[in-house]
């Protein structure tokens, strides 16, 4: 039986765990950072909280006798991905990467690429009314700008309530095209700010921006270590079979 540690925090990570959980060839440990209240978890052993850096993760891999490490964390969670690669090299545990494909620009898109949330916040022109979809931990640089209006959409509320004219809309994906269109029209959105997560559940905002000719400020993915990669849970299940 192969012991697999799945580093989660994405829909795909949970899909993979659900897919492998009933398979008697595998014993799973599913790991979460512990940031979300009431996360959806698969039917397998689940642990929560950091490991204590790459060294802590390497110790965990050895203590538990993990055979394969699957990094299925979000493309913008670059610290844990780097730690996974380092711990894998230190212990000789194969590390596989499950990561959605990035979105690509299509005809009719007006995208500006930036490297960070700070750069995205600075890129917005004075007077902009921006729909910002980066999440509560990265919203501060946008709220610091008082010469623009930020409509920040997020799952959990930010730690600090924003000052007027900004506002927070709490919602959870998936989002439908008709709702995205309506939101952008009602709020008179002039710019959309997004990370390039590549998620199907949140892609409708890009179609709505395309239709309404709203410029998009797209935050590019951080550099990541090169690892054997699959883009879907199904493809990762095949990659695991080839690796054991
Ligand atoms: P990060 O900056 O790469 O990680 C920070 C620290 O959190 C890591 O060093 C690690 O602590 C711990 N950690 C992260 N993922 C973990 C996991 N699956 N299991 C155990 N510990 C984990 O990550 P982040 O950007 O804060 O994201 C945190 C979690 O939210 C990730 O699991 C990610 O998949 C999910 N998420 C992130 C985003 C995003 O935009 N960043 C979006 C959606 C979901 P130690 O060093 O102590 O081990």
PDB file of C-alpha atoms and ligand atoms in Angstrom:
ATOM      1  CA  UNK A   1       0.000   0.000   0.000  1.00  0.00           C
ATOM      2  CA  UNK A   2       1.432   3.406  -0.981  1.00  0.00           C
ATOM      3  CA  UNK A   3       1.158   6.235   1.539  1.00  0.00           C
ATOM      4  CA  UNK A   4       0.310   9.544  -0.124  1.00  0.00           C
ATOM      5  CA  UNK A   5       0.404  12.981   1.475  1.00  0.00           C
ATOM      6  CA  UNK A   6      -1.804  15.445  -0.399  1.00  0.00           C
ATOM      7  CA  UNK A   7      -1.164  19.119   0.328  1.00  0.00           C
ATOM      8  CA  UNK A   8      -4.610  20.610  -0.195  1.00  0.00           C
ATOM      9  CA  UNK A   9      -6.495  23.889  -0.162  1.00  0.00           C
ATOM     10  CA  UNK A  10      -8.006  23.626  -3.655  1.00  0.00           C
ATOM     11  CA  UNK A  11     -11.064  21.984  -5.206  1.00  0.00           C
ATOM     12  CA  UNK A  12      -8.774  19.728  -7.267  1.00  0.00           C
ATOM     13  CA  UNK A  13      -6.963  18.489  -4.142  1.00  0.00           C
ATOM     14  CA  UNK A  14     -10.272  17.409  -2.640  1.00  0.00           C
ATOM     15  CA  UNK A  15     -11.389  15.812  -5.912  1.00  0.00           C
ATOM     16  CA  UNK A  16      -8.161  13.803  -6.001  1.00  0.00           C
ATOM     17  CA  UNK A  17      -8.546  12.663  -2.393  1.00  0.00           C
ATOM     18  CA  UNK A  18     -12.187  11.676  -2.992  1.00  0.00           C
ATOM     19  CA  UNK A  19     -11.091   9.739  -6.072  1.00  0.00           C
ATOM     20  CA  UNK A  20      -8.306   7.814  -4.289  1.00  0.00           C
ATOM     21  CA  UNK A  21      -9.969   7.395  -0.883  1.00  0.00           C
ATOM     22  CA  UNK A  22     -11.767   4.157  -1.730  1.00  0.00           C
ATOM     23  CA  UNK A  23      -8.764   2.583  -3.502  1.00  0.00           C
ATOM     24  CA  UNK A  24      -7.080  -0.043  -1.341  1.00  0.00           C
ATOM     25  CA  UNK A  25      -3.714   0.494  -3.051  1.00  0.00           C
ATOM     26  CA  UNK A  26      -3.434   3.857  -1.308  1.00  0.00           C
ATOM     27  CA  UNK A  27      -3.377   5.230   2.219  1.00  0.00           C
ATOM     28  CA  UNK A  28      -4.040   8.980   2.235  1.00  0.00           C
ATOM     29  CA  UNK A  29      -3.174  11.879   4.490  1.00  0.00           C
ATOM     30  CA  UNK A  30      -4.821  15.141   3.462  1.00  0.00           C
ATOM     31  CA  UNK A  31      -3.222  18.333   4.757  1.00  0.00           C
ATOM     32  CA  UNK A  32      -4.707  21.827   5.078  1.00  0.00           C
ATOM     33  CA  UNK A  33      -3.060  25.067   6.203  1.00  0.00           C
ATOM     34  CA  UNK A  34      -5.978  25.623   8.596  1.00  0.00           C
ATOM     35  CA  UNK A  35      -6.939  29.092   7.352  1.00  0.00           C
ATOM     36  CA  UNK A  36     -10.581  28.421   6.425  1.00  0.00           C
ATOM     37  CA  UNK A  37     -13.316  27.918   8.982  1.00  0.00           C
ATOM     38  CA  UNK A  38     -15.358  24.760   8.298  1.00  0.00           C
ATOM     39  CA  UNK A  39     -13.427  23.568   5.234  1.00  0.00           C
ATOM     40  CA  UNK A  40     -14.876  20.769   3.112  1.00  0.00           C
ATOM     41  CA  UNK A  41     -12.711  17.718   3.732  1.00  0.00           C
ATOM     42  CA  UNK A  42     -12.430  14.321   2.018  1.00  0.00           C
ATOM     43  CA  UNK A  43     -13.139  10.960   3.698  1.00  0.00           C
ATOM     44  CA  UNK A  44      -9.580  10.125   4.739  1.00  0.00           C
ATOM     45  CA  UNK A  45      -7.094  11.107   7.455  1.00  0.00           C
ATOM     46  CA  UNK A  46      -7.025  14.915   7.600  1.00  0.00           C
ATOM     47  CA  UNK A  47      -4.463  17.082   9.380  1.00  0.00           C
ATOM     48  CA  UNK A  48      -4.433  20.856   9.683  1.00  0.00           C
ATOM     49  CA  UNK A  49      -1.771  23.539  10.234  1.00  0.00           C
ATOM     50  CA  UNK A  50       1.775  24.235   9.049  1.00  0.00           C
ATOM     51  CA  UNK A  51       4.564  21.662   9.308  1.00  0.00           C
ATOM     52  CA  UNK A  52       7.191  24.176  10.422  1.00  0.00           C
ATOM     53  CA  UNK A  53       8.894  24.942   7.115  1.00  0.00           C
ATOM     54  CA  UNK A  54      10.661  22.589   4.702  1.00  0.00           C
ATOM     55  CA  UNK A  55      12.540  20.841   7.550  1.00  0.00           C
ATOM     56  CA  UNK A  56       9.301  20.180   9.420  1.00  0.00           C
ATOM     57  CA  UNK A  57       7.708  18.793   6.271  1.00  0.00           C
ATOM     58  CA  UNK A  58      10.753  16.570   5.624  1.00  0.00           C
ATOM     59  CA  UNK A  59      10.480  15.224   9.205  1.00  0.00           C
ATOM     60  CA  UNK A  60       6.765  14.581   8.679  1.00  0.00           C
ATOM     61  CA  UNK A  61       7.455  12.660   5.441  1.00  0.00           C
ATOM     62  CA  UNK A  62       9.995  10.468   7.223  1.00  0.00           C
ATOM     63  CA  UNK A  63       8.032   9.955  10.441  1.00  0.00           C
ATOM     64  CA  UNK A  64       4.911   8.913   8.546  1.00  0.00           C
ATOM     65  CA  UNK A  65       6.750   6.893   5.890  1.00  0.00           C
ATOM     66  CA  UNK A  66       5.176   8.840   3.034  1.00  0.00           C
ATOM     67  CA  UNK A  67       5.848   7.273  -0.402  1.00  0.00           C
ATOM     68  CA  UNK A  68       4.508  10.074  -2.634  1.00  0.00           C
ATOM     69  CA  UNK A  69       3.965  13.755  -1.897  1.00  0.00           C
ATOM     70  CA  UNK A  70       1.320  15.501  -3.991  1.00  0.00           C
ATOM     71  CA  UNK A  71       1.428  19.285  -3.898  1.00  0.00           C
ATOM     72  CA  UNK A  72      -2.114  20.252  -4.863  1.00  0.00           C
ATOM     73  CA  UNK A  73      -2.009  23.695  -3.259  1.00  0.00           C
ATOM     74  CA  UNK A  74      -3.093  26.885  -5.024  1.00  0.00           C
ATOM     75  CA  UNK A  75      -0.780  28.313  -7.708  1.00  0.00           C
ATOM     76  CA  UNK A  76      -0.268  31.430  -5.571  1.00  0.00           C
ATOM     77  CA  UNK A  77       0.669  29.448  -2.431  1.00  0.00           C
ATOM     78  CA  UNK A  78       4.339  29.608  -3.374  1.00  0.00           C
ATOM     79  CA  UNK A  79       5.926  29.036   0.049  1.00  0.00           C
ATOM     80  CA  UNK A  80       4.375  25.616   0.631  1.00  0.00           C
ATOM     81  CA  UNK A  81       5.165  24.611  -2.961  1.00  0.00           C
ATOM     82  CA  UNK A  82       8.818  25.546  -2.473  1.00  0.00           C
ATOM     83  CA  UNK A  83       8.859  23.703   0.866  1.00  0.00           C
ATOM     84  CA  UNK A  84       7.382  20.619  -0.800  1.00  0.00           C
ATOM     85  CA  UNK A  85      10.112  20.601  -3.458  1.00  0.00           C
ATOM     86  CA  UNK A  86      12.852  21.115  -0.831  1.00  0.00           C
ATOM     87  CA  UNK A  87      11.508  18.421   1.518  1.00  0.00           C
ATOM     88  CA  UNK A  88      11.109  16.041  -1.409  1.00  0.00           C
ATOM     89  CA  UNK A  89      14.751  16.532  -2.445  1.00  0.00           C
ATOM     90  CA  UNK A  90      15.968  16.173   1.156  1.00  0.00           C
ATOM     91  CA  UNK A  91      14.118  12.894   1.785  1.00  0.00           C
ATOM     92  CA  UNK A  92      14.059  11.365  -1.711  1.00  0.00           C
ATOM     93  CA  UNK A  93      10.240  11.311  -1.634  1.00  0.00           C
ATOM     94  CA  UNK A  94       8.817  11.816  -5.157  1.00  0.00           C
ATOM     95  CA  UNK A  95       6.834  15.064  -5.359  1.00  0.00           C
ATOM     96  CA  UNK A  96       4.086  15.555  -7.947  1.00  0.00           C
ATOM     97  CA  UNK A  97       2.293  18.821  -8.658  1.00  0.00           C
ATOM     98  CA  UNK A  98      -1.448  19.167  -9.285  1.00  0.00           C
ATOM     99  CA  UNK A  99      -2.099  22.614 -10.713  1.00  0.00           C
ATOM    100  CA  UNK A 100      -4.847  24.055 -12.902  1.00  0.00           C
ATOM    101  CA  UNK A 101      -3.865  25.479 -16.240  1.00  0.00           C
ATOM    102  CA  UNK A 102      -3.506  29.254 -16.214  1.00  0.00           C
ATOM    103  CA  UNK A 103      -6.085  31.372 -18.056  1.00  0.00           C
ATOM    104  CA  UNK A 104      -4.934  32.742 -21.393  1.00  0.00           C
ATOM    105  CA  UNK A 105      -5.930  35.947 -23.108  1.00  0.00           C
ATOM    106  CA  UNK A 106      -8.611  35.584 -25.792  1.00  0.00           C
ATOM    107  CA  UNK A 107      -9.733  37.813 -28.674  1.00  0.00           C
ATOM    108  CA  UNK A 108     -11.453  40.882 -27.254  1.00  0.00           C
ATOM    109  CA  UNK A 109      -9.583  40.798 -23.948  1.00  0.00           C
ATOM    110  CA  UNK A 110      -7.848  43.885 -22.624  1.00  0.00           C
ATOM    111  CA  UNK A 111      -5.447  42.441 -20.048  1.00  0.00           C
ATOM    112  CA  UNK A 112      -2.486  44.064 -18.332  1.00  0.00           C
ATOM    113  CA  UNK A 113      -0.163  41.601 -16.583  1.00  0.00           C
ATOM    114  CA  UNK A 114       1.394  42.541 -13.230  1.00  0.00           C
ATOM    115  CA  UNK A 115       3.645  40.577 -10.880  1.00  0.00           C
ATOM    116  CA  UNK A 116       2.050  41.267  -7.494  1.00  0.00           C
ATOM    117  CA  UNK A 117      -1.025  42.576  -5.685  1.00  0.00           C
ATOM    118  CA  UNK A 118       0.919  45.733  -4.794  1.00  0.00           C
ATOM    119  CA  UNK A 119       1.643  46.368  -8.460  1.00  0.00           C
ATOM    120  CA  UNK A 120      -1.997  45.687  -9.341  1.00  0.00           C
ATOM    121  CA  UNK A 121      -3.177  48.233  -6.755  1.00  0.00           C
ATOM    122  CA  UNK A 122      -0.805  50.859  -8.169  1.00  0.00           C
ATOM    123  CA  UNK A 123      -1.888  50.090 -11.727  1.00  0.00           C
ATOM    124  CA  UNK A 124      -5.463  51.274 -11.137  1.00  0.00           C
ATOM    125  CA  UNK A 125      -5.998  54.827 -12.416  1.00  0.00           C
ATOM    126  CA  UNK A 126      -7.406  57.579 -10.202  1.00  0.00           C
ATOM    127  CA  UNK A 127     -11.223  57.459 -10.180  1.00  0.00           C
ATOM    128  CA  UNK A 128     -11.386  53.739 -11.060  1.00  0.00           C
ATOM    129  CA  UNK A 129     -14.241  51.563  -9.753  1.00  0.00           C
ATOM    130  CA  UNK A 130     -12.516  48.216  -9.497  1.00  0.00           C
ATOM    131  CA  UNK A 131     -13.913  44.764  -8.804  1.00  0.00           C
ATOM    132  CA  UNK A 132     -11.050  43.102  -6.916  1.00  0.00           C
ATOM    133  CA  UNK A 133     -11.103  39.345  -6.397  1.00  0.00           C
ATOM    134  CA  UNK A 134      -7.817  38.618  -4.611  1.00  0.00           C
ATOM    135  CA  UNK A 135      -8.960  37.403  -1.178  1.00  0.00           C
ATOM    136  CA  UNK A 136      -8.900  38.911   2.282  1.00  0.00           C
ATOM    137  CA  UNK A 137      -5.203  38.444   3.033  1.00  0.00           C
ATOM    138  CA  UNK A 138      -4.096  40.543   0.072  1.00  0.00           C
ATOM    139  CA  UNK A 139      -6.723  43.265  -0.085  1.00  0.00           C
ATOM    140  CA  UNK A 140      -4.954  45.942   2.038  1.00  0.00           C
ATOM    141  CA  UNK A 141      -2.922  47.590  -0.793  1.00  0.00           C
ATOM    142  CA  UNK A 142      -6.217  48.202  -2.613  1.00  0.00           C
ATOM    143  CA  UNK A 143      -8.060  49.544   0.446  1.00  0.00           C
ATOM    144  CA  UNK A 144      -5.114  51.904   1.068  1.00  0.00           C
ATOM    145  CA  UNK A 145      -6.027  53.783  -2.114  1.00  0.00           C
ATOM    146  CA  UNK A 146      -8.704  56.357  -1.294  1.00  0.00           C
ATOM    147  CA  UNK A 147      -8.734  57.955  -4.752  1.00  0.00           C
ATOM    148  CA  UNK A 148     -10.526  54.912  -6.235  1.00  0.00           C
ATOM    149  CA  UNK A 149     -13.503  52.744  -5.239  1.00  0.00           C
ATOM    150  CA  UNK A 150     -12.824  49.083  -4.496  1.00  0.00           C
ATOM    151  CA  UNK A 151     -15.564  46.484  -4.611  1.00  0.00           C
ATOM    152  CA  UNK A 152     -13.759  43.569  -2.966  1.00  0.00           C
ATOM    153  CA  UNK A 153     -15.331  40.163  -3.404  1.00  0.00           C
ATOM    154  CA  UNK A 154     -14.194  37.476  -1.013  1.00  0.00           C
ATOM    155  CA  UNK A 155     -15.324  34.335   0.806  1.00  0.00           C
ATOM    156  CA  UNK A 156     -14.383  35.379   4.347  1.00  0.00           C
ATOM    157  CA  UNK A 157     -14.442  38.969   5.659  1.00  0.00           C
ATOM    158  CA  UNK A 158     -11.218  41.006   5.847  1.00  0.00           C
ATOM    159  CA  UNK A 159      -9.645  41.541   9.267  1.00  0.00           C
ATOM    160  CA  UNK A 160     -10.124  45.329   9.063  1.00  0.00           C
ATOM    161  CA  UNK A 161     -13.368  46.855   7.808  1.00  0.00           C
ATOM    162  CA  UNK A 162     -12.548  49.093   4.824  1.00  0.00           C
ATOM    163  CA  UNK A 163     -13.075  52.838   4.898  1.00  0.00           C
ATOM    164  CA  UNK A 164     -15.606  54.418   2.529  1.00  0.00           C
ATOM    165  CA  UNK A 165     -15.797  54.461  -0.469  1.00  0.00           C
ATOM    166  CA  UNK A 166     -14.667  50.824  -0.536  1.00  0.00           C
ATOM    167  CA  UNK A 167     -16.975  47.901   0.102  1.00  0.00           C
ATOM    168  CA  UNK A 168     -16.839  44.153   0.607  1.00  0.00           C
ATOM    169  CA  UNK A 169     -19.129  41.637  -1.086  1.00  0.00           C
ATOM    170  CA  UNK A 170     -19.052  38.220   0.548  1.00  0.00           C
ATOM    171  CA  UNK A 171     -19.754  35.329  -1.781  1.00  0.00           C
ATOM    172  CA  UNK A 172     -18.464  31.878  -2.676  1.00  0.00           C
ATOM    173  CA  UNK A 173     -17.744  30.399  -6.121  1.00  0.00           C
ATOM    174  CA  UNK A 174     -18.952  29.094  -8.524  1.00  0.00           C
ATOM    175  CA  UNK A 175     -20.111  32.335 -10.167  1.00  0.00           C
ATOM    176  CA  UNK A 176     -22.487  32.427 -13.149  1.00  0.00           C
ATOM    177  CA  UNK A 177     -21.936  34.632 -16.198  1.00  0.00           C
ATOM    178  CA  UNK A 178     -25.295  36.414 -15.895  1.00  0.00           C
ATOM    179  CA  UNK A 179     -24.556  37.335 -12.264  1.00  0.00           C
ATOM    180  CA  UNK A 180     -21.061  38.580 -13.108  1.00  0.00           C
ATOM    181  CA  UNK A 181     -22.465  40.737 -15.910  1.00  0.00           C
ATOM    182  CA  UNK A 182     -25.133  42.159 -13.615  1.00  0.00           C
ATOM    183  CA  UNK A 183     -22.650  42.900 -10.832  1.00  0.00           C
ATOM    184  CA  UNK A 184     -20.297  44.732 -13.201  1.00  0.00           C
ATOM    185  CA  UNK A 185     -23.165  46.766 -14.642  1.00  0.00           C
ATOM    186  CA  UNK A 186     -24.828  47.640 -11.321  1.00  0.00           C
ATOM    187  CA  UNK A 187     -21.513  48.682  -9.761  1.00  0.00           C
ATOM    188  CA  UNK A 188     -20.366  50.535 -12.909  1.00  0.00           C
ATOM    189  CA  UNK A 189     -17.119  48.572 -12.789  1.00  0.00           C
ATOM    190  CA  UNK A 190     -14.284  50.181 -14.754  1.00  0.00           C
ATOM    191  CA  UNK A 191     -11.564  47.564 -14.023  1.00  0.00           C
ATOM    192  CA  UNK A 192     -11.366  43.944 -12.895  1.00  0.00           C
ATOM    193  CA  UNK A 193      -8.415  42.732 -10.812  1.00  0.00           C
ATOM    194  CA  UNK A 194      -7.769  39.004 -10.637  1.00  0.00           C
ATOM    195  CA  UNK A 195      -5.025  36.524  -9.892  1.00  0.00           C
ATOM    196  CA  UNK A 196      -4.446  34.055 -12.707  1.00  0.00           C
ATOM    197  CA  UNK A 197      -5.843  31.118 -10.751  1.00  0.00           C
ATOM    198  CA  UNK A 198      -7.213  29.334 -13.830  1.00  0.00           C
ATOM    199  CA  UNK A 199     -10.291  28.184 -11.898  1.00  0.00           C
ATOM    200  CA  UNK A 200     -13.380  27.205 -13.897  1.00  0.00           C
ATOM    201  CA  UNK A 201     -15.570  28.217 -10.966  1.00  0.00           C
ATOM    202  CA  UNK A 202     -14.449  31.854 -11.222  1.00  0.00           C
ATOM    203  CA  UNK A 203     -13.808  32.206 -14.969  1.00  0.00           C
ATOM    204  CA  UNK A 204     -17.183  33.823 -15.770  1.00  0.00           C
ATOM    205  CA  UNK A 205     -15.877  37.220 -14.588  1.00  0.00           C
ATOM    206  CA  UNK A 206     -13.387  37.183 -17.478  1.00  0.00           C
ATOM    207  CA  UNK A 207     -16.124  36.501 -20.027  1.00  0.00           C
ATOM    208  CA  UNK A 208     -18.259  39.279 -18.528  1.00  0.00           C
ATOM    209  CA  UNK A 209     -15.308  41.712 -18.663  1.00  0.00           C
ATOM    210  CA  UNK A 210     -14.672  40.702 -22.296  1.00  0.00           C
ATOM    211  CA  UNK A 211     -18.304  41.373 -23.229  1.00  0.00           C
ATOM    212  CA  UNK A 212     -18.463  44.680 -21.371  1.00  0.00           C
ATOM    213  CA  UNK A 213     -14.988  45.735 -22.585  1.00  0.00           C
ATOM    214  CA  UNK A 214     -13.717  46.143 -19.058  1.00  0.00           C
ATOM    215  CA  UNK A 215      -9.906  46.125 -18.730  1.00  0.00           C
ATOM    216  CA  UNK A 216      -8.478  43.327 -16.572  1.00  0.00           C
ATOM    217  CA  UNK A 217      -5.410  43.630 -14.369  1.00  0.00           C
ATOM    218  CA  UNK A 218      -4.141  40.066 -14.245  1.00  0.00           C
ATOM    219  CA  UNK A 219      -1.715  39.105 -11.488  1.00  0.00           C
ATOM    220  CA  UNK A 220       0.678  36.535 -12.950  1.00  0.00           C
ATOM    221  CA  UNK A 221       1.514  33.316 -11.095  1.00  0.00           C
ATOM    222  CA  UNK A 222       4.696  33.278  -9.027  1.00  0.00           C
ATOM    223  CA  UNK A 223       7.658  31.222 -10.260  1.00  0.00           C
ATOM    224  CA  UNK A 224       7.462  27.616  -9.104  1.00  0.00           C
ATOM    225  CA  UNK A 225       9.894  24.700  -8.910  1.00  0.00           C
ATOM    226  CA  UNK A 226       9.758  22.310 -11.878  1.00  0.00           C
ATOM    227  CA  UNK A 227       7.910  19.154 -10.833  1.00  0.00           C
ATOM    228  CA  UNK A 228       6.065  16.391 -12.717  1.00  0.00           C
ATOM    229  CA  UNK A 229       2.701  18.105 -13.150  1.00  0.00           C
ATOM    230  CA  UNK A 230      -0.911  17.165 -13.900  1.00  0.00           C
ATOM    231  CA  UNK A 231      -3.667  19.716 -14.475  1.00  0.00           C
ATOM    232  CA  UNK A 232      -6.697  17.707 -13.323  1.00  0.00           C
ATOM    233  CA  UNK A 233      -7.418  15.248 -10.514  1.00  0.00           C
ATOM    234  CA  UNK A 234      -7.971  12.465 -13.092  1.00  0.00           C
ATOM    235  CA  UNK A 235      -4.602  13.139 -14.755  1.00  0.00           C
ATOM    236  CA  UNK A 236      -2.926  13.191 -11.330  1.00  0.00           C
ATOM    237  CA  UNK A 237      -4.458   9.812 -10.431  1.00  0.00           C
ATOM    238  CA  UNK A 238      -2.833   8.393 -13.605  1.00  0.00           C
ATOM    239  CA  UNK A 239       0.492  10.068 -12.766  1.00  0.00           C
ATOM    240  CA  UNK A 240       0.402   8.521  -9.279  1.00  0.00           C
ATOM    241  CA  UNK A 241      -0.217   5.073 -10.793  1.00  0.00           C
ATOM    242  CA  UNK A 242       2.821   5.551 -13.035  1.00  0.00           C
ATOM    243  CA  UNK A 243       4.922   6.669 -10.041  1.00  0.00           C
ATOM    244  CA  UNK A 244       4.175   3.870  -7.527  1.00  0.00           C
TER     245      UNK A 244
HETATM  246  P1  LIG B   1       1.795  29.770   1.448  1.00  0.00           P
HETATM  247  O1  LIG B   1       2.102  31.214   1.619  1.00  0.00           O
HETATM  248  O2  LIG B   1       2.456  29.035   0.362  1.00  0.00           O
HETATM  249  O3  LIG B   1       2.065  28.955   2.784  1.00  0.00           O
HETATM  250  C1  LIG B   1       2.310  29.578   4.028  1.00  0.00           C
HETATM  251  C2  LIG B   1       2.482  28.489   5.052  1.00  0.00           C
HETATM  252  O4  LIG B   1       1.226  27.863   5.338  1.00  0.00           O
HETATM  253  C3  LIG B   1       3.380  27.373   4.602  1.00  0.00           C
HETATM  254  O5  LIG B   1       4.736  27.704   4.741  1.00  0.00           O
HETATM  255  C4  LIG B   1       2.918  26.248   5.493  1.00  0.00           C
HETATM  256  O6  LIG B   1       3.411  26.422   6.818  1.00  0.00           O
HETATM  257  C5  LIG B   1       1.427  26.472   5.577  1.00  0.00           C
HETATM  258  N1  LIG B   1       0.664  25.718   4.564  1.00  0.00           N
HETATM  259  C6  LIG B   1       0.218  26.132   3.362  1.00  0.00           C
HETATM  260  N2  LIG B   1      -0.496  25.177   2.771  1.00  0.00           N
HETATM  261  C7  LIG B   1      -0.501  24.126   3.600  1.00  0.00           C
HETATM  262  C8  LIG B   1      -1.091  22.837   3.556  1.00  0.00           C
HETATM  263  N3  LIG B   1      -1.847  22.448   2.518  1.00  0.00           N
HETATM  264  N4  LIG B   1      -0.894  22.003   4.601  1.00  0.00           N
HETATM  265  C9  LIG B   1      -0.144  22.406   5.668  1.00  0.00           C
HETATM  266  N5  LIG B   1       0.427  23.608   5.784  1.00  0.00           N
HETATM  267  C10 LIG B   1       0.249  24.457   4.757  1.00  0.00           C
HETATM  268  O7  LIG B   1       0.210  29.556   1.299  1.00  0.00           O
HETATM  269  P2  LIG B   1      -0.999  30.630   1.312  1.00  0.00           P
HETATM  270  O8  LIG B   1      -0.944  31.399   0.057  1.00  0.00           O
HETATM  271  O9  LIG B   1      -1.007  31.311   2.642  1.00  0.00           O
HETATM  272  O10 LIG B   1      -2.235  29.624   1.218  1.00  0.00           O
HETATM  273  C11 LIG B   1      -2.623  28.832   2.338  1.00  0.00           C
HETATM  274  C12 LIG B   1      -3.524  27.712   1.853  1.00  0.00           C
HETATM  275  O11 LIG B   1      -4.657  28.275   1.191  1.00  0.00           O
HETATM  276  C13 LIG B   1      -2.831  26.777   0.873  1.00  0.00           C
HETATM  277  O12 LIG B   1      -3.061  25.460   1.286  1.00  0.00           O
HETATM  278  C14 LIG B   1      -3.478  27.084  -0.475  1.00  0.00           C
HETATM  279  O13 LIG B   1      -3.647  25.926  -1.266  1.00  0.00           O
HETATM  280  C15 LIG B   1      -4.823  27.691  -0.086  1.00  0.00           C
HETATM  281  N6  LIG B   1      -5.242  28.757  -1.023  1.00  0.00           N
HETATM  282  C16 LIG B   1      -4.400  29.794  -1.295  1.00  0.00           C
HETATM  283  C17 LIG B   1      -4.796  30.772  -2.194  1.00  0.00           C
HETATM  284  C18 LIG B   1      -3.887  31.920  -2.552  1.00  0.00           C
HETATM  285  O14 LIG B   1      -4.301  32.729  -3.401  1.00  0.00           O
HETATM  286  N7  LIG B   1      -2.700  32.011  -2.004  1.00  0.00           N
HETATM  287  C19 LIG B   1      -6.075  30.687  -2.796  1.00  0.00           C
HETATM  288  C20 LIG B   1      -6.902  29.607  -2.485  1.00  0.00           C
HETATM  289  C21 LIG B   1      -6.486  28.640  -1.597  1.00  0.00           C
HETATM  290  P3  LIG B   1       4.742  25.715   7.337  1.00  0.00           P
HETATM  291  O15 LIG B   1       5.876  26.394   6.631  1.00  0.00           O
HETATM  292  O16 LIG B   1       4.706  25.911   8.798  1.00  0.00           O
HETATM  293  O17 LIG B   1       4.648  24.268   6.916  1.00  0.00           O
END
